[in-house]
Amino acid sequence: MIQAPRGTFDILPEDAPQRKLVEIEAERVLGAAGYRRIETPTFEATELFARGVGETTDIVQKEMYTFDDGGGRSLTLRPEGTAPVCRAYLEHGMHKLPQPVKLWYLSSFFRAEAPQRGRYRQFWQVGAEAIGSDAAETDAELIVLLADLLDTVGVRHDRLRLSSLGTPATRAEYREELKAYLHAHEDQLADEVRNRIDLNPMRAFDSGDAGTQAVMRDAPKLLDRLAPDDAEHFARVRALLDDAGLSYELDPTLVRGMDYYTRTVFEFTSDELGAQSGVGGGGRYDGLIELLDGPPTPASGWAAGIERMLLAARELPQAADLVDLYVALATGDGARTAFDLAVEARRAGLQAQLELAGRSLKGQLRHAGRIGARYVAIIGDDGVATLKDMESGEQHDTGVRDVIPEILRAGRVL
Ligand code: AMP
């Protein structure tokens, strides 16, 4: 039997209501703040991600599904949404609109990662981007919106980690300082940390090794090295979050998987999730639009994983399927009449289903009960139908033509 590829999953009808709820809430929460929906193509020129996300990132080096389009152009299934949205912003001249341009999306993304609970090769994200504002208010607003969304979806035990990365120049200088510090304490570091000092010195902050942790307690922190205007920006973001009553932990070791971040970065995690604890995150990316050949344009945004949100949420109420009318057959003769009645009922705005499996009358009534039909019309001979109210059990004969008006008159349709 052919199965879905490793790391992918089917969204079955019973999964749909919960996912729909996330979409409705995203639309409501983000729409209320002036964000408008955008959808970009599933694949893009590979160069967009190589440049936008960064050549040296794990995403670009190891995780992209890249293919030749048959004409010598390299395309890639989108691994993230920010670079595509920025491309669309430039391509459609949105920099000429009043700024910031606020956009949101809900789409699927693709990363060739090792699959595990909460980590898939095709997954869904809802994301928001505000392009064209450098205000701390923009960052704080985006963070509050994500907090509100997680809240309405019922994500449990979430925590907000917050930091600032300053500018690329500050970061490069800090990196050198940290490398020098680590080299000076090489003998106290775990082997795997020592071997990666020059490659990825920030990883040392995440080490579980006691010796390394002792060294890292006194290590220089990027947050203490921010340039004055970056530090001021960050202080304002924090003050605004305080005003909004949002609690957060300052985490100077917070690093994210893309090169484009500047200044504010943040991540919501949930203790419900185990190893893959990130529910959603993002930050400011003031250099990205320029990197994509646009004018210098400050911007900020986030993305949150739908599957992780649902894994971390309490059981959501399942919306019952709606069936106003089930059209059953007493004999085979009424099949066309039954078909016509179902079509007309739908045109009249009712949710109507038709017997399609050749069941006995008893079987049809049992099935109608199972799917929660409010009424059953049993088509008999000569334009007569028996209309049964499934709730009260009451039934009476009526003309087939009167079935729809009677149901509408009863006014108890779902
Ligand atoms: P990122 O685009 O890496 O900042 O990820 C944003 C959010 O998307 C994460 O917090 C996760 O909720 C979700 N996410 C990222 N990668 C995956 C994946 N491979 N499978 C499922 N969800 C993911």
Coordinates of C-alpha atoms and ligand atoms in Angstrom, one line a residue:
M1 CA 0.0 0.0 0.0
I2 CA 1.3 3.4 -0.9
Q3 CA 1.6 5.7 2.2
A4 CA 2.0 9.4 2.7
P5 CA 5.7 10.4 2.7
R6 CA 7.6 10.3 6.0
G7 CA 7.0 13.5 8.0
T8 CA 3.8 14.4 6.2
F9 CA 0.2 13.8 7.4
D10 CA -3.3 13.9 6.1
I11 CA -5.8 16.4 7.4
L12 CA -8.9 14.2 7.9
P13 CA -12.5 15.5 8.0
E14 CA -12.5 15.1 11.8
D15 CA -9.3 17.3 12.0
A16 CA -10.9 20.1 10.0
P17 CA -13.1 21.8 12.7
Q18 CA -10.1 22.6 15.0
R19 CA -8.0 23.9 12.2
K20 CA -10.9 26.0 10.9
L21 CA -11.2 27.5 14.4
V22 CA -7.5 28.6 14.3
E23 CA -8.2 30.2 10.9
I24 CA -11.3 32.0 12.1
E25 CA -9.5 33.3 15.2
A26 CA -6.5 34.4 13.2
E27 CA -8.7 36.3 10.9
R28 CA -10.6 37.9 13.8
V29 CA -7.6 38.8 16.0
L30 CA -5.3 40.0 13.1
G31 CA -8.2 41.6 11.1
A32 CA -9.2 43.7 14.1
A33 CA -5.6 45.2 14.1
G34 CA -5.7 46.0 10.4
Y35 CA -3.8 42.9 9.0
R36 CA -5.0 41.7 5.6
R37 CA -4.6 38.2 4.3
I38 CA -2.0 37.4 1.6
E39 CA -1.1 34.1 -0.1
T40 CA 2.1 33.6 -2.0
P41 CA 3.0 30.6 -4.3
T42 CA 4.0 27.3 -2.8
F43 CA 7.4 27.5 -4.5
E44 CA 9.7 30.4 -5.2
A45 CA 13.1 31.0 -6.8
T46 CA 15.7 29.3 -4.7
E47 CA 17.7 32.5 -4.6
L48 CA 14.9 34.2 -2.5
F49 CA 15.6 31.9 0.4
A50 CA 19.3 31.7 -0.1
R51 CA 19.6 35.4 0.1
G52 CA 16.6 36.1 2.4
V53 CA 17.0 33.4 5.0
G54 CA 20.8 33.2 4.8
E55 CA 23.2 30.9 3.0
T56 CA 24.7 29.6 6.3
T57 CA 21.5 28.8 8.1
D58 CA 20.3 25.2 8.7
I59 CA 17.2 25.9 6.7
V60 CA 19.1 26.8 3.5
Q61 CA 22.0 24.4 4.0
K62 CA 20.0 21.2 4.9
E63 CA 16.3 21.6 4.9
M64 CA 15.1 22.9 1.6
Y65 CA 13.2 20.9 -1.0
T66 CA 14.9 22.3 -4.1
F67 CA 14.3 21.2 -7.7
D68 CA 15.0 22.2 -11.3
D69 CA 11.9 23.4 -13.1
G70 CA 13.0 21.6 -16.3
G71 CA 14.2 24.9 -17.8
G72 CA 17.4 25.3 -15.8
R73 CA 15.8 27.4 -13.1
S74 CA 16.1 26.4 -9.5
L75 CA 12.9 26.4 -7.4
T76 CA 12.3 25.6 -3.8
L77 CA 9.2 24.7 -1.8
R78 CA 8.8 27.6 0.6
P79 CA 10.4 26.7 4.0
E80 CA 9.1 29.9 5.6
G81 CA 6.8 32.9 4.9
T82 CA 8.7 36.1 5.6
A83 CA 11.0 36.2 2.5
P84 CA 8.0 35.4 0.1
V85 CA 5.9 38.1 1.7
C86 CA 8.7 40.6 1.4
R87 CA 9.2 39.6 -2.3
A88 CA 5.4 40.2 -2.9
Y89 CA 5.6 43.5 -1.1
L90 CA 8.3 44.7 -3.5
E91 CA 6.9 43.0 -6.6
H92 CA 3.5 44.7 -6.1
G93 CA 4.9 48.1 -5.2
M94 CA 3.5 48.0 -1.7
H95 CA 6.2 50.3 -0.5
K96 CA 4.2 53.1 -2.2
L97 CA 1.2 52.4 0.0
P98 CA 0.7 54.0 3.4
Q99 CA 3.1 52.3 5.8
P100 CA 3.3 50.0 7.5
V101 CA 1.7 47.4 5.3
K102 CA 0.2 44.8 7.6
L103 CA -0.3 41.3 6.2
W104 CA -1.1 37.9 7.5
Y105 CA -1.1 34.4 5.9
L106 CA -2.0 30.8 6.7
S107 CA -0.2 28.4 4.5
S108 CA 1.8 25.2 4.4
F109 CA 5.6 25.1 4.5
F110 CA 8.2 22.5 3.8
R111 CA 11.4 21.6 5.6
A112 CA 13.4 18.4 5.3
E113 CA 13.8 17.9 9.1
A114 CA 14.0 14.7 11.0
P115 CA 10.3 14.0 11.8
Q116 CA 9.1 13.7 15.4
R117 CA 6.1 14.8 17.5
G118 CA 5.4 18.4 16.5
R119 CA 8.0 18.4 13.7
Y120 CA 6.9 17.6 10.2
R121 CA 8.2 18.0 6.7
Q122 CA 5.1 19.7 5.5
F123 CA 3.5 21.8 8.3
W124 CA 1.2 24.8 8.5
Q125 CA 1.9 28.2 9.9
V126 CA -0.2 31.3 10.5
G127 CA 2.0 34.4 10.2
A128 CA 1.8 38.1 10.4
E129 CA 4.2 40.8 9.0
A130 CA 4.1 44.6 9.5
I131 CA 6.4 46.1 6.8
G132 CA 7.5 49.7 6.9
S133 CA 7.6 50.7 10.5
D134 CA 10.5 50.8 12.9
A135 CA 8.3 51.7 15.9
A136 CA 8.7 49.6 19.1
E137 CA 4.9 49.7 19.2
T138 CA 4.9 47.5 16.0
D139 CA 6.9 44.8 17.7
A140 CA 4.9 45.0 20.9
E141 CA 1.6 45.0 19.0
L142 CA 2.7 41.9 17.0
I143 CA 3.7 40.1 20.2
V144 CA 0.4 40.9 21.9
L145 CA -1.5 39.7 18.9
L146 CA 0.2 36.4 18.9
A147 CA -0.4 36.1 22.7
D148 CA -4.1 36.8 22.1
L149 CA -4.3 34.3 19.3
L150 CA -2.6 31.5 21.4
D151 CA -5.0 32.4 24.1
T152 CA -8.2 32.2 22.0
V153 CA -7.0 28.9 20.6
G154 CA -6.5 27.6 24.1
V155 CA -2.8 27.0 24.0
R156 CA -1.8 25.9 27.6
H157 CA 1.3 26.8 29.7
D158 CA 2.9 29.1 27.2
R159 CA 5.8 31.3 28.1
L160 CA 7.2 34.2 26.2
R161 CA 11.0 34.5 25.8
L162 CA 12.3 37.9 24.6
S163 CA 15.6 39.3 23.5
S164 CA 17.2 41.8 21.2
L165 CA 19.8 41.0 18.7
G166 CA 20.9 44.6 18.0
T167 CA 22.3 45.1 14.5
P168 CA 24.4 42.7 12.4
A169 CA 27.5 44.8 13.2
T170 CA 26.9 44.6 17.0
R171 CA 26.3 40.9 16.6
A172 CA 29.5 40.3 14.6
E173 CA 31.6 42.2 17.2
Y174 CA 29.9 40.4 20.1
R175 CA 30.5 37.0 18.4
E176 CA 34.2 37.7 18.3
E177 CA 34.2 38.7 22.0
L178 CA 32.3 35.5 22.9
K179 CA 34.7 33.4 20.9
A180 CA 37.7 34.9 22.6
Y181 CA 36.0 34.3 26.0
L182 CA 35.3 30.7 25.1
H183 CA 38.8 30.1 23.9
A184 CA 40.1 31.5 27.2
H185 CA 38.1 28.9 29.1
E186 CA 38.5 26.0 26.7
D187 CA 39.7 23.6 29.3
Q188 CA 36.4 23.9 31.3
L189 CA 34.1 23.3 28.3
A190 CA 32.5 20.1 27.1
D191 CA 34.2 18.6 24.0
E192 CA 31.3 19.3 21.6
V193 CA 31.2 23.0 22.7
R194 CA 34.9 23.4 22.4
N195 CA 34.9 21.9 18.9
R196 CA 32.2 24.4 17.8
I197 CA 33.6 27.6 19.3
D198 CA 34.4 29.2 15.9
L199 CA 31.4 27.7 14.1
N200 CA 28.7 28.4 16.5
P201 CA 29.7 30.0 19.8
M202 CA 26.1 30.8 20.8
R203 CA 25.4 27.1 21.1
A204 CA 27.5 27.1 24.3
F205 CA 24.6 28.8 26.1
D206 CA 22.3 25.8 25.5
S207 CA 24.8 23.2 26.7
G208 CA 23.6 20.8 29.4
D209 CA 27.2 20.2 30.6
A210 CA 27.8 21.5 34.2
G211 CA 31.4 22.8 33.5
T212 CA 30.2 24.7 30.4
Q213 CA 27.2 26.1 32.3
A214 CA 29.5 27.5 35.0
V215 CA 31.6 29.2 32.3
M216 CA 28.6 30.6 30.6
R217 CA 27.2 32.2 33.7
D218 CA 30.0 34.9 33.5
A219 CA 30.1 35.0 29.7
P220 CA 29.5 38.3 28.0
K221 CA 25.9 38.8 26.9
L222 CA 24.7 40.4 23.7
L223 CA 22.0 42.3 25.6
D224 CA 24.8 44.2 27.5
R225 CA 26.5 45.1 24.2
L226 CA 23.6 46.8 22.3
A227 CA 24.2 50.2 20.8
P228 CA 22.3 53.0 22.7
D229 CA 19.4 53.3 20.1
D230 CA 18.9 49.6 19.9
A231 CA 18.9 49.3 23.7
E232 CA 16.4 52.2 23.9
H233 CA 14.2 50.5 21.3
F234 CA 14.3 47.3 23.3
A235 CA 13.5 49.1 26.6
R236 CA 10.4 50.6 24.9
V237 CA 9.2 47.2 23.6
R238 CA 9.5 45.9 27.2
A239 CA 7.7 48.8 28.7
L240 CA 4.8 48.4 26.2
L241 CA 4.6 44.7 27.0
D242 CA 4.5 45.6 30.7
D243 CA 1.7 48.0 30.0
A244 CA -0.2 45.3 28.1
G245 CA 0.2 43.0 31.1
L246 CA 2.2 40.4 29.2
S247 CA 4.8 38.6 31.2
Y248 CA 8.0 37.5 29.6
E249 CA 11.5 36.1 30.4
L250 CA 14.5 38.0 29.1
D251 CA 16.6 35.4 27.4
P252 CA 19.9 36.7 26.0
T253 CA 20.6 33.3 24.5
L254 CA 17.5 33.3 22.2
V255 CA 18.7 32.7 18.7
R256 CA 16.5 32.1 15.8
G257 CA 17.0 30.0 12.6
M258 CA 17.1 32.9 10.2
D259 CA 19.8 35.4 9.5
Y260 CA 17.4 38.3 8.9
Y261 CA 16.6 39.2 12.5
T262 CA 17.6 42.5 14.0
R263 CA 16.7 44.1 17.3
T264 CA 13.6 42.4 18.9
V265 CA 13.3 38.6 18.8
F266 CA 10.8 36.5 20.7
E267 CA 9.4 33.0 21.0
F268 CA 6.4 31.5 22.7
T269 CA 7.0 28.0 24.0
S270 CA 4.6 25.6 25.7
D271 CA 5.5 23.1 28.4
E272 CA 2.9 20.8 26.8
L273 CA 5.1 20.1 23.9
G274 CA 8.3 18.3 24.9
A275 CA 11.4 18.7 22.8
Q276 CA 9.8 20.8 20.0
S277 CA 8.5 23.4 22.5
G278 CA 8.3 26.4 20.2
V279 CA 4.8 27.3 19.3
G280 CA 5.5 30.5 17.5
G281 CA 8.1 33.2 17.2
G282 CA 9.5 36.0 15.2
G283 CA 11.1 39.4 15.5
R284 CA 12.3 42.5 13.7
Y285 CA 14.0 42.2 10.3
D286 CA 15.1 45.7 9.3
G287 CA 17.6 44.6 6.7
L288 CA 15.6 42.0 4.7
I289 CA 13.8 44.2 2.2
E290 CA 17.0 45.8 1.2
L291 CA 18.7 42.5 0.9
L292 CA 16.0 41.7 -1.7
D293 CA 16.9 44.8 -3.7
G294 CA 14.2 47.0 -2.1
P295 CA 14.6 50.4 -0.4
P296 CA 15.7 50.3 3.2
T297 CA 12.5 49.3 5.0
P298 CA 12.2 48.3 8.6
A299 CA 9.8 45.4 9.3
S300 CA 8.7 43.0 12.0
G301 CA 6.7 39.8 12.1
W302 CA 6.0 36.3 13.4
A303 CA 4.9 32.8 12.5
A304 CA 3.2 30.2 14.6
G305 CA 2.8 26.5 13.8
I306 CA -0.8 25.3 13.6
E307 CA 0.0 21.7 14.5
R308 CA 2.0 22.8 17.6
M309 CA -0.8 25.2 18.6
L310 CA -3.3 22.3 18.5
L311 CA -1.0 19.9 20.3
A312 CA -0.6 22.5 23.1
A313 CA -4.3 23.4 23.2
R314 CA -6.9 21.8 25.4
E315 CA -9.5 19.7 23.7
L316 CA -11.5 22.1 21.4
P317 CA -15.2 21.7 21.1
Q318 CA -16.1 19.7 18.1
A319 CA -18.6 21.5 15.9
A320 CA -21.5 19.0 15.1
D321 CA -22.2 18.4 11.5
L322 CA -25.4 20.1 10.4
V323 CA -28.0 18.1 8.7
D324 CA -31.5 19.6 8.4
L325 CA -33.1 17.0 6.2
Y326 CA -32.4 13.4 5.3
V327 CA -34.3 12.2 2.2
A328 CA -35.1 8.5 2.5
L329 CA -36.8 6.1 0.2
A330 CA -39.7 3.8 1.0
T331 CA -39.3 2.0 -2.4
G332 CA -36.9 2.3 -5.3
D333 CA -39.5 4.1 -7.3
G334 CA -39.1 7.4 -5.6
A335 CA -35.4 7.8 -6.4
R336 CA -35.8 10.7 -8.8
T337 CA -38.3 12.5 -6.6
A338 CA -35.9 12.1 -3.7
F339 CA -33.0 13.4 -5.7
D340 CA -35.0 16.4 -6.8
L341 CA -36.2 17.1 -3.2
A342 CA -32.6 17.1 -1.9
V343 CA -31.4 19.5 -4.6
E344 CA -34.3 21.9 -3.9
A345 CA -33.8 21.7 -0.2
R346 CA -30.2 22.8 -0.6
R347 CA -31.2 25.6 -2.9
A348 CA -33.7 26.7 -0.2
G349 CA -30.7 26.9 2.2
L350 CA -31.1 23.6 4.1
Q351 CA -28.4 21.1 4.7
A352 CA -29.8 18.1 3.0
Q353 CA -28.5 14.6 2.4
L354 CA -29.8 11.8 0.2
E355 CA -29.8 8.1 0.7
L356 CA -27.1 6.8 -1.6
A357 CA -26.2 3.3 -0.3
G358 CA -29.4 1.3 -1.0
R359 CA -30.1 0.7 2.7
S360 CA -33.4 -0.8 3.9
L361 CA -35.8 1.8 5.3
K362 CA -34.9 0.7 8.8
G363 CA -31.2 1.1 7.9
Q364 CA -31.9 4.6 6.4
L365 CA -33.6 5.8 9.6
R366 CA -30.7 4.4 11.7
H367 CA -28.2 6.2 9.5
A368 CA -30.2 9.5 9.6
G369 CA -30.1 9.3 13.4
R370 CA -26.4 8.6 13.4
I371 CA -25.6 11.7 11.3
G372 CA -27.9 13.9 13.5
A373 CA -30.5 14.7 10.9
R374 CA -33.3 16.9 12.3
Y375 CA -35.9 15.7 9.8
V376 CA -36.3 12.7 7.6
A377 CA -38.6 12.7 4.5
I378 CA -39.5 9.2 3.4
I379 CA -40.5 9.4 -0.2
G380 CA -43.5 7.2 -0.9
D381 CA -45.7 6.8 -4.0
D382 CA -47.7 9.5 -5.8
G383 CA -46.0 12.5 -4.5
V384 CA -46.6 11.7 -0.9
A385 CA -43.8 11.8 1.8
T386 CA -43.8 10.9 5.4
L387 CA -42.0 13.7 7.3
K388 CA -40.5 12.6 10.6
D389 CA -39.2 15.0 13.3
M390 CA -36.3 13.0 14.6
E391 CA -36.2 14.9 17.9
S392 CA -39.8 14.3 18.9
G393 CA -40.4 11.2 16.9
E394 CA -43.6 12.7 15.6
Q395 CA -44.4 11.9 12.0
H396 CA -47.2 12.6 9.5
D397 CA -47.9 12.3 5.8
T398 CA -47.6 15.3 3.6
G399 CA -47.1 16.2 -0.1
V400 CA -43.5 16.0 -1.3
R401 CA -43.8 19.7 -2.4
D402 CA -44.8 20.7 1.2
V403 CA -41.7 19.1 2.8
I404 CA -39.4 22.1 2.4
P405 CA -42.1 24.8 3.4
E406 CA -43.0 22.8 6.5
I407 CA -39.4 22.5 7.6
L408 CA -38.8 26.2 7.0
R409 CA -42.1 27.1 8.8
A410 CA -41.1 25.0 11.8
G411 CA -38.1 27.4 12.0
R412 CA -36.0 24.9 13.9
V413 CA -33.5 24.4 11.2
L414 CA -29.8 24.4 12.3
Ligands
AMP1 P1 10.1 29.4 12.4 O1 9.6 29.7 11.0 O2 11.2 28.4 12.4 O3 10.4 30.6 13.2 O4 9.0 28.6 13.1 C1 7.8 29.2 13.6 C2 6.9 28.1 14.1 O5 6.5 27.2 13.1 C3 7.5 27.3 15.2 O6 7.4 27.9 16.5 C4 6.7 26.0 15.1 O7 5.5 26.2 15.8 C5 6.4 25.9 13.6 N1 7.3 25.0 13.0 C6 8.6 25.3 12.5 N2 9.1 24.2 11.9 C7 8.2 23.2 12.0 C8 8.1 21.8 11.6 N3 9.1 21.2 10.9 N4 7.0 21.1 11.9 C9 6.0 21.7 12.5 N5 6.0 23.0 12.9 C10 7.0 23.7 12.7

